[in-house]
mmCIF file of C-alpha atoms in Angstrom:
data_model
loop_
_atom_site.group_PDB
_atom_site.id
_atom_site.type_symbol
_atom_site.label_atom_id
_atom_site.label_comp_id
_atom_site.label_asym_id
_atom_site.label_seq_id
_atom_site.Cartn_x
_atom_site.Cartn_y
_atom_site.Cartn_z
ATOM 1 C CA UNK A 23 19.830 10.560 3.666
ATOM 2 C CA UNK A 24 17.620 13.615 1.627
ATOM 3 C CA UNK A 25 13.913 14.016 1.154
ATOM 4 C CA UNK A 26 14.760 14.116 -2.551
ATOM 5 C CA UNK A 27 16.545 10.425 -2.895
ATOM 6 C CA UNK A 28 13.422 8.948 -0.348
ATOM 7 C CA UNK A 29 10.786 10.440 -2.566
ATOM 8 C CA UNK A 30 12.374 8.742 -5.679
ATOM 9 C CA UNK A 31 13.198 5.843 -4.138
ATOM 10 C CA UNK A 32 9.058 5.408 -3.434
ATOM 11 C CA UNK A 33 8.492 6.476 -6.389
ATOM 12 C CA UNK A 34 10.668 4.393 -8.659
ATOM 13 C CA UNK A 35 9.629 1.003 -6.323
ATOM 14 C CA UNK A 36 5.542 1.774 -7.061
ATOM 15 C CA UNK A 37 6.354 2.027 -10.621
ATOM 16 C CA UNK A 38 7.635 -1.144 -9.784
ATOM 17 C CA UNK A 39 5.169 -2.912 -8.612
ATOM 18 C CA UNK A 40 2.105 -1.384 -10.641
ATOM 19 C CA UNK A 41 4.076 -2.761 -13.635
ATOM 20 C CA UNK A 42 3.333 -6.395 -12.290
ATOM 21 C CA UNK A 43 0.313 -6.046 -10.418
ATOM 22 C CA UNK A 44 -2.379 -5.198 -13.222
ATOM 23 C CA UNK A 45 -4.338 -2.534 -11.381
ATOM 24 C CA UNK A 46 -6.692 -0.760 -12.730
ATOM 25 C CA UNK A 47 -8.219 2.951 -12.235
ATOM 26 C CA UNK A 48 -10.564 2.774 -9.263
ATOM 27 C CA UNK A 49 -8.035 0.112 -7.411
ATOM 28 C CA UNK A 50 -6.388 0.497 -3.786
ATOM 29 C CA UNK A 51 -3.136 0.665 -2.825
ATOM 30 C CA UNK A 52 -2.293 0.705 0.395
ATOM 31 C CA UNK A 53 0.901 1.426 1.966
ATOM 32 C CA UNK A 54 1.900 0.750 5.347
ATOM 33 C CA UNK A 55 5.218 3.275 6.078
ATOM 34 C CA UNK A 56 7.619 3.447 8.947
ATOM 35 C CA UNK A 57 9.464 6.490 8.857
ATOM 36 C CA UNK A 58 11.739 5.685 11.676
ATOM 37 C CA UNK A 59 12.477 2.770 9.935
ATOM 38 C CA UNK A 60 13.510 4.776 6.634
ATOM 39 C CA UNK A 61 15.760 6.881 9.060
ATOM 40 C CA UNK A 62 17.104 3.875 10.754
ATOM 41 C CA UNK A 63 15.979 3.940 13.873
ATOM 42 C CA UNK A 64 13.300 1.610 15.415
ATOM 43 C CA UNK A 65 9.905 1.096 14.057
ATOM 44 C CA UNK A 66 7.954 3.521 16.267
ATOM 45 C CA UNK A 67 11.110 5.630 17.688
ATOM 46 C CA UNK A 68 11.783 8.196 15.320
ATOM 47 C CA UNK A 69 8.657 9.152 13.574
ATOM 48 C CA UNK A 70 9.603 11.914 11.050
ATOM 49 C CA UNK A 71 6.577 13.826 9.143
ATOM 50 C CA UNK A 72 9.227 15.210 6.549
ATOM 51 C CA UNK A 73 10.316 11.530 5.581
ATOM 52 C CA UNK A 74 6.553 10.715 5.587
ATOM 53 C CA UNK A 75 5.755 13.606 2.974
ATOM 54 C CA UNK A 76 8.711 12.637 0.523
ATOM 55 C CA UNK A 77 6.906 8.906 0.495
ATOM 56 C CA UNK A 78 3.840 10.133 0.100
ATOM 57 C CA UNK A 79 4.728 12.900 -2.670
ATOM 58 C CA UNK A 80 6.900 9.968 -4.263
ATOM 59 C CA UNK A 81 3.932 7.208 -4.099
ATOM 60 C CA UNK A 82 0.691 9.256 -5.010
ATOM 61 C CA UNK A 83 2.212 11.010 -7.921
ATOM 62 C CA UNK A 84 2.487 7.725 -9.582
ATOM 63 C CA UNK A 85 -0.890 6.316 -8.264
ATOM 64 C CA UNK A 86 -2.654 9.603 -8.875
ATOM 65 C CA UNK A 87 -1.636 9.177 -12.698
ATOM 66 C CA UNK A 88 -3.139 5.686 -13.294
ATOM 67 C CA UNK A 89 -6.085 6.375 -11.066
ATOM 68 C CA UNK A 90 -5.759 4.293 -8.460
ATOM 69 C CA UNK A 91 -6.384 5.430 -4.614
ATOM 70 C CA UNK A 92 -4.054 5.552 -1.903
ATOM 71 C CA UNK A 93 -4.836 4.181 1.507
ATOM 72 C CA UNK A 94 -2.645 4.505 4.322
ATOM 73 C CA UNK A 95 -2.027 1.958 7.323
ATOM 74 C CA UNK A 96 -2.083 3.168 10.753
ATOM 75 C CA UNK A 97 0.332 1.740 13.618
ATOM 76 C CA UNK A 98 -0.994 -0.541 15.764
ATOM 77 C CA UNK A 99 -1.867 2.483 18.131
ATOM 78 C CA UNK A 100 -4.978 3.098 16.285
ATOM 79 C CA UNK A 101 -5.318 -1.192 15.625
ATOM 80 C CA UNK A 102 -3.967 -0.862 12.361
ATOM 81 C CA UNK A 103 -6.651 1.094 11.019
ATOM 82 C CA UNK A 104 -6.325 2.889 7.492
ATOM 83 C CA UNK A 105 -6.585 5.895 6.061
ATOM 84 C CA UNK A 106 -8.200 6.927 2.657
ATOM 85 C CA UNK A 107 -9.860 8.920 0.530
ATOM 86 C CA UNK A 108 -13.948 9.178 1.275
ATOM 87 C CA UNK A 109 -13.898 7.970 -2.866
ATOM 88 C CA UNK A 110 -12.366 4.864 -2.339
ATOM 89 C CA UNK A 111 -14.643 3.889 0.287
ATOM 90 C CA UNK A 112 -16.124 0.242 -0.835
ATOM 91 C CA UNK A 113 -19.987 0.388 -0.997
ATOM 92 C CA UNK A 114 -21.377 -0.176 2.735
ATOM 93 C CA UNK A 115 -18.045 -0.128 4.608
ATOM 94 C CA UNK A 116 -18.090 1.512 7.752
ATOM 95 C CA UNK A 117 -16.183 4.625 9.149
ATOM 96 C CA UNK A 118 -14.233 4.869 12.692
ATOM 97 C CA UNK A 119 -13.977 8.624 13.740
ATOM 98 C CA UNK A 120 -10.014 8.596 14.418
ATOM 99 C CA UNK A 121 -7.868 11.194 12.951
ATOM 100 C CA UNK A 122 -4.001 10.011 12.971
ATOM 101 C CA UNK A 123 -1.344 11.896 14.781
ATOM 102 C CA UNK A 124 2.218 11.682 14.549
ATOM 103 C CA UNK A 125 2.652 8.961 17.761
ATOM 104 C CA UNK A 126 -0.928 7.238 17.311
ATOM 105 C CA UNK A 127 -0.998 6.390 13.866
ATOM 106 C CA UNK A 128 1.985 7.008 12.265
ATOM 107 C CA UNK A 129 3.631 9.377 9.944
ATOM 108 C CA UNK A 130 2.500 8.065 6.775
ATOM 109 C CA UNK A 131 -1.230 7.928 7.865
ATOM 110 C CA UNK A 132 -0.907 11.352 9.656
ATOM 111 C CA UNK A 133 0.345 12.456 5.732
ATOM 112 C CA UNK A 134 -2.377 11.272 3.584
ATOM 113 C CA UNK A 135 -5.076 12.409 6.432
ATOM 114 C CA UNK A 136 -4.148 16.123 6.490
ATOM 115 C CA UNK A 137 -3.417 16.018 2.542
ATOM 116 C CA UNK A 138 -6.663 14.410 1.108
ATOM 117 C CA UNK A 139 -9.535 16.248 -0.183
ATOM 118 C CA UNK A 140 -11.921 14.201 1.773
ATOM 119 C CA UNK A 141 -9.960 11.714 4.387
ATOM 120 C CA UNK A 142 -12.079 9.079 6.250
ATOM 121 C CA UNK A 143 -10.750 5.835 8.161
ATOM 122 C CA UNK A 144 -11.927 2.395 8.331
ATOM 123 C CA UNK A 145 -10.934 -0.673 10.602
ATOM 124 C CA UNK A 146 -10.194 -2.224 7.948
ATOM 125 C CA UNK A 147 -10.158 -2.562 4.040
ATOM 126 C CA UNK A 148 -9.185 -5.072 0.704
ATOM 127 C CA UNK A 149 -6.744 -3.417 -1.008
ATOM 128 C CA UNK A 150 -5.754 -5.028 -4.617
ATOM 129 C CA UNK A 151 -2.159 -4.369 -4.020
ATOM 130 C CA UNK A 152 0.475 -2.757 -1.320
ATOM 131 C CA UNK A 153 3.683 -1.926 -0.221
ATOM 132 C CA UNK A 154 5.362 -2.394 3.242
ATOM 133 C CA UNK A 155 8.201 0.204 4.323
ATOM 134 C CA UNK A 156 9.910 -1.075 7.495
ATOM 135 C CA UNK A 157 7.975 -3.850 8.045
ATOM 136 C CA UNK A 158 4.909 -3.195 9.083
ATOM 137 C CA UNK A 159 2.838 -5.816 8.063
ATOM 138 C CA UNK A 160 0.264 -4.726 5.567
ATOM 139 C CA UNK A 161 -1.026 -7.886 4.806
ATOM 140 C CA UNK A 162 -4.020 -7.754 7.044
ATOM 141 C CA UNK A 163 -5.437 -5.196 4.712
ATOM 142 C CA UNK A 164 -5.013 -7.170 1.336
ATOM 143 C CA UNK A 165 -7.184 -9.078 -0.789
ATOM 144 C CA UNK A 166 -7.062 -12.785 0.327
ATOM 145 C CA UNK A 167 -4.729 -14.140 -1.939
ATOM 146 C CA UNK A 168 -1.632 -11.748 -1.496
ATOM 147 C CA UNK A 169 1.139 -13.005 -3.927
ATOM 148 C CA UNK A 170 4.820 -11.599 -3.190
ATOM 149 C CA UNK A 171 6.312 -8.945 -5.735
ATOM 150 C CA UNK A 172 9.994 -8.696 -5.964
ATOM 151 C CA UNK A 173 11.656 -5.557 -7.103
ATOM 152 C CA UNK A 174 14.819 -4.121 -7.524
ATOM 153 C CA UNK A 175 14.205 -1.670 -5.069
ATOM 154 C CA UNK A 176 14.771 -3.537 -1.788
ATOM 155 C CA UNK A 177 14.992 -0.533 0.817
ATOM 156 C CA UNK A 178 13.857 2.987 1.366
ATOM 157 C CA UNK A 179 16.443 4.508 3.242
ATOM 158 C CA UNK A 180 17.000 2.227 5.452
ATOM 159 C CA UNK A 181 13.530 0.408 5.559
ATOM 160 C CA UNK A 182 13.254 -2.807 4.380
ATOM 161 C CA UNK A 183 10.540 -2.790 1.304
ATOM 162 C CA UNK A 184 8.054 -5.850 0.704
ATOM 163 C CA UNK A 185 5.499 -5.822 -2.120
ATOM 164 C CA UNK A 186 2.654 -7.813 -2.904
ATOM 165 C CA UNK A 187 -0.341 -7.939 -5.619
ATOM 166 C CA UNK A 188 -3.505 -9.744 -5.049
ATOM 167 C CA UNK A 189 -5.339 -12.060 -7.683
ATOM 168 C CA UNK A 190 -8.843 -13.686 -8.075
ATOM 169 C CA UNK A 191 -8.884 -17.227 -6.010
ATOM 170 C CA UNK A 192 -9.164 -20.020 -8.190
ATOM 171 C CA UNK A 193 -11.887 -22.242 -8.340
ATOM 172 C CA UNK A 194 -12.828 -25.346 -10.226
ATOM 173 C CA UNK A 195 -11.424 -29.081 -10.928
ATOM 174 C CA UNK A 196 -9.130 -30.321 -12.685
ATOM 175 C CA UNK A 197 -11.041 -28.914 -16.084
ATOM 176 C CA UNK A 198 -10.878 -25.449 -14.754
ATOM 177 C CA UNK A 199 -8.861 -22.960 -17.214
ATOM 178 C CA UNK A 200 -8.143 -19.379 -15.382
ATOM 179 C CA UNK A 201 -8.462 -16.262 -17.501
ATOM 180 C CA UNK A 202 -4.360 -14.567 -17.517
ATOM 181 C CA UNK A 203 -5.497 -11.238 -17.353
ATOM 182 C CA UNK A 204 -6.319 -12.218 -13.655
ATOM 183 C CA UNK A 205 -3.701 -13.960 -12.727
ATOM 184 C CA UNK A 206 -0.604 -12.103 -13.990
ATOM 185 C CA UNK A 207 -0.770 -12.552 -17.141
ATOM 186 C CA UNK A 208 -0.173 -16.517 -17.721
ATOM 187 C CA UNK A 209 -2.960 -18.928 -18.372
ATOM 188 C CA UNK A 210 -3.334 -21.838 -15.793
ATOM 189 C CA UNK A 211 -5.071 -24.918 -15.956
ATOM 190 C CA UNK A 212 -6.020 -27.077 -12.704
ATOM 191 C CA UNK A 213 -3.563 -29.802 -12.742
#
């Protein structure tokens, strides 16, 4: 598979997710990415910085146009820490001292760290939406109510793609009415 094709698949996948995710400027989009899985290898066994760069460019270009921050989940060797721009850092969130590497953090987190203007790492984040490329399990870094989003792009290279958006928790009782802007477009009444 060519890098250009990987970049185009990543770009299309993020566009599809953003069409339904209702993200706003300044929101955080988390990506977990196994370049090994994209190449058809077992996760963690064939890290490829060029594959990661293709995915990064495909996703970053779409997010930048909308003012949405990109965050990268590191691999388990860094306890799935998250790399993002300092400007995206939530107020009061403490940074940790780690620089991801190809085999300790992963190729995608390394790429974001190397290309960010002012990168930082944190132990955890609560992102507004995300994409899991290669079954990297990003759920721990999404806001509490994650909603699966089915998109046409099912794979990037050989890696399985799963997407999610988040929404605020519903509260209230039988008389509650919910804001359609926050629920993904539908008015909901508690029944």
